[in-house]
Coordinates of C-alpha atoms and ligand atoms in Angstrom, one line a residue:
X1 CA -15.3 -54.7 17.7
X2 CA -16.5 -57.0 15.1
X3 CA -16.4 -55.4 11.0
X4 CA -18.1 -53.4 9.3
X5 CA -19.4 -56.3 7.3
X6 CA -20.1 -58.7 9.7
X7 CA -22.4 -55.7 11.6
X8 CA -24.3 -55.2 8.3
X9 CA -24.5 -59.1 7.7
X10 CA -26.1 -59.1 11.8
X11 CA -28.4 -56.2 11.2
X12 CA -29.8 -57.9 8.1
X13 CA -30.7 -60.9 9.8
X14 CA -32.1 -59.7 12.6
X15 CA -34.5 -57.6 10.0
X16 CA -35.3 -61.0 8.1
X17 CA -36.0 -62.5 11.4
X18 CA -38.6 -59.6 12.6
X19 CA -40.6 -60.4 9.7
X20 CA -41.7 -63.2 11.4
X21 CA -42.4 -61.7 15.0
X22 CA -45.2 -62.9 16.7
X23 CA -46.5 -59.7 18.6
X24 CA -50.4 -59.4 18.3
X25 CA -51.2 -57.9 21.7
X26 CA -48.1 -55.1 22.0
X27 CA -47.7 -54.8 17.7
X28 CA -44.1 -54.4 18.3
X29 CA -42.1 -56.1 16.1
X30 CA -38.2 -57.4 16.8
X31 CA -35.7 -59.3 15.1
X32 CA -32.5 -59.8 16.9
X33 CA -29.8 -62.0 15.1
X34 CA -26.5 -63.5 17.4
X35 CA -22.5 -64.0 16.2
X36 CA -21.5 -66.8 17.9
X37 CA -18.1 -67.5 18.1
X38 CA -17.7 -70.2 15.5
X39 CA -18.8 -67.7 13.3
X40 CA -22.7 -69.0 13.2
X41 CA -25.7 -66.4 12.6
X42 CA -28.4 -67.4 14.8
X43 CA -31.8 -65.4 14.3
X44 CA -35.2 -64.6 16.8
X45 CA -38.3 -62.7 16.8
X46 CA -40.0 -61.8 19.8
X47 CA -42.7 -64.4 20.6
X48 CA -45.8 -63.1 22.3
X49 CA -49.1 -65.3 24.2
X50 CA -52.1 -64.4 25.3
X51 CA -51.0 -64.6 29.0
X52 CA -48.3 -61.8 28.2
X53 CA -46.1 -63.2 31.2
X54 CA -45.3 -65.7 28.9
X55 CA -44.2 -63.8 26.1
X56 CA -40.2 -64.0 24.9
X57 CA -38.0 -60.9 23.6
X58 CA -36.4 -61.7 19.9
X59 CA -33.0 -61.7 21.6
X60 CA -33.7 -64.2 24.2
X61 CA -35.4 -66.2 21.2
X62 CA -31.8 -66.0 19.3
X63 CA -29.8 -67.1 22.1
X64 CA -31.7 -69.6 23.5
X65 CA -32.0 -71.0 19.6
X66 CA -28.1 -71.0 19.4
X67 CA -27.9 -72.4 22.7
X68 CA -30.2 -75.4 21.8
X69 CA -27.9 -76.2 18.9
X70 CA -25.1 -76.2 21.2
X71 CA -23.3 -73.4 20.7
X72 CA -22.7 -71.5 23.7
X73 CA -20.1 -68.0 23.1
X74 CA -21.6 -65.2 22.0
X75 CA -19.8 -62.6 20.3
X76 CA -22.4 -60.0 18.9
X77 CA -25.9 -59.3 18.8
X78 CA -28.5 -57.4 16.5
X79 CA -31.4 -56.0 17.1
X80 CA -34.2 -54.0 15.2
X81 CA -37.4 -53.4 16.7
X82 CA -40.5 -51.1 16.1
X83 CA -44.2 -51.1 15.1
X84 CA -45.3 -53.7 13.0
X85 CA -46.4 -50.8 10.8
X86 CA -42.8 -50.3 10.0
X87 CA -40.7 -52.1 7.8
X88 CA -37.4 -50.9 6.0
X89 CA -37.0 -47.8 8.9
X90 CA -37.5 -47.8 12.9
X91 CA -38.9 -44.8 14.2
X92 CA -36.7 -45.2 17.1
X93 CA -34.2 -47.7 18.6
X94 CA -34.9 -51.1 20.2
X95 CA -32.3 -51.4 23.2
X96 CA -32.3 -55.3 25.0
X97 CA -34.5 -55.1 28.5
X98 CA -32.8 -56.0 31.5
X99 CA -33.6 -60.0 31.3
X100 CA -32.2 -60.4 28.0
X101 CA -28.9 -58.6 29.3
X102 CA -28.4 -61.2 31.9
X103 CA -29.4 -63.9 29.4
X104 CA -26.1 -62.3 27.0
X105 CA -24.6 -62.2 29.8
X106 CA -24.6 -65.4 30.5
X107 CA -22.4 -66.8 27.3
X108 CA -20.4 -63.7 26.4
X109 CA -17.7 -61.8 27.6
X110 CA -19.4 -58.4 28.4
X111 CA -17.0 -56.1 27.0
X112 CA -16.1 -58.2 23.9
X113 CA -19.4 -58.8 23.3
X114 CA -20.7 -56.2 20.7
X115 CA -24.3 -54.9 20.9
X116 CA -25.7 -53.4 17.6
X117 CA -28.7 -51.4 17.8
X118 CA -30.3 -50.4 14.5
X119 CA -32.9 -48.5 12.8
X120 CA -32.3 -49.7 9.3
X121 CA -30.2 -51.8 7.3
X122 CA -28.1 -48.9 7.5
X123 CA -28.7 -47.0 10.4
X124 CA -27.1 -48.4 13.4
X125 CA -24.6 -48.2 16.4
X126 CA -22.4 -50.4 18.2
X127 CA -22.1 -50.6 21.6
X128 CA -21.2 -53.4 24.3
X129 CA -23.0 -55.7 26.8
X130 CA -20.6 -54.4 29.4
X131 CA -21.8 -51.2 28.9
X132 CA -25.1 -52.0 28.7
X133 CA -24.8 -53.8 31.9
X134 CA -22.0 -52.9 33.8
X135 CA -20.8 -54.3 37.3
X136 CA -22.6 -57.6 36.3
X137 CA -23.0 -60.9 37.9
X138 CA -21.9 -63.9 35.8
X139 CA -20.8 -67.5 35.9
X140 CA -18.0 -66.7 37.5
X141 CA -19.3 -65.4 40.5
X142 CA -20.6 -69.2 41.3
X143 CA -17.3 -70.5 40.6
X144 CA -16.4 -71.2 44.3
Ligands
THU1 N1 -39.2 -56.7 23.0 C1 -38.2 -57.4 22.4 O1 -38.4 -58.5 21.8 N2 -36.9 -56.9 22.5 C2 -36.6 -55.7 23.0 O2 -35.5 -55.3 23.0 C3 -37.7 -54.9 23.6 C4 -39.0 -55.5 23.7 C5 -40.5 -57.2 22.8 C6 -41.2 -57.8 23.9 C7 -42.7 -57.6 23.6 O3 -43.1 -58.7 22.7 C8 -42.7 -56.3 22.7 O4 -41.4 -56.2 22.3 C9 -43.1 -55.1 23.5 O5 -42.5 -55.0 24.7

């Protein structure tokens, strides 16, 4: 599990990054900020249209921002999300939906990979993609 630190240093970005969420229609505002493995902080707010298919969830925006600038392991994730009336404290936590999961999924190793859900700056909890999203299907699976 990553340190104590480094969790606090996640959490804050992803609270920076929620600042600049994009979430007229639902008014639900997330940051989400990504450890890669060479030690980079990537961050993402969710990005909403008015087709709301189209809209993206802060964490897919942080991996997909990392993976753009070529960085592909992920080794932790934050994530802070509540009203947009809300600033400093989350009435309740933001957990990743099921797409942004799979996305983690995709360039982490699930039980190394360390999900931090928080409320505050200092109100959090660490858990893992592989138990968010046990008995996945990965890469691997099409390595035949
Ligand atoms: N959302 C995220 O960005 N991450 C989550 O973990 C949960 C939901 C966004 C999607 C949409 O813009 C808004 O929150 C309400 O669902």
């Amino acid at each position: 599990m990553i340190d104590a630190q480094t969790a606090k240093q996640l959490v804050l970005a992803a609270k920076e990054a929620r600042k600049n969420a994009y979430a007229p229609y639902s008014r639900y505002f997330v940051g989400a900020a990504v450890l890669t493995a060479d030690g980079r902080i990537f961050g993402g707010c969710n990005v909403e249209n008015a087709s709301y298919g189209a809209s993206n969830c802060a964490e897919r925006t942080a991996v997909f921002k990392a993976v753009s600038e070529g960085v592909t392991r992920i080794r932790a994730i934050a994530v802070m999300g509540g009203p947009s009336s809300c600033t400093d404290e989350m009435p309740d936590e933001a957990t990743p939906c099921g797409i942004c999961r799979q996305v983690l999924r995709e360039f982490s190793d699930p039980a190394a990979c360390d999900v931090i859900i928080a409320k505050s700056l200092t109100n959090y909890r660490i858990t893992s993609l592989g138990q968010l999203l046990p008995e996945s299907f990965g890469p691997e699976n099409l390595q035949y």
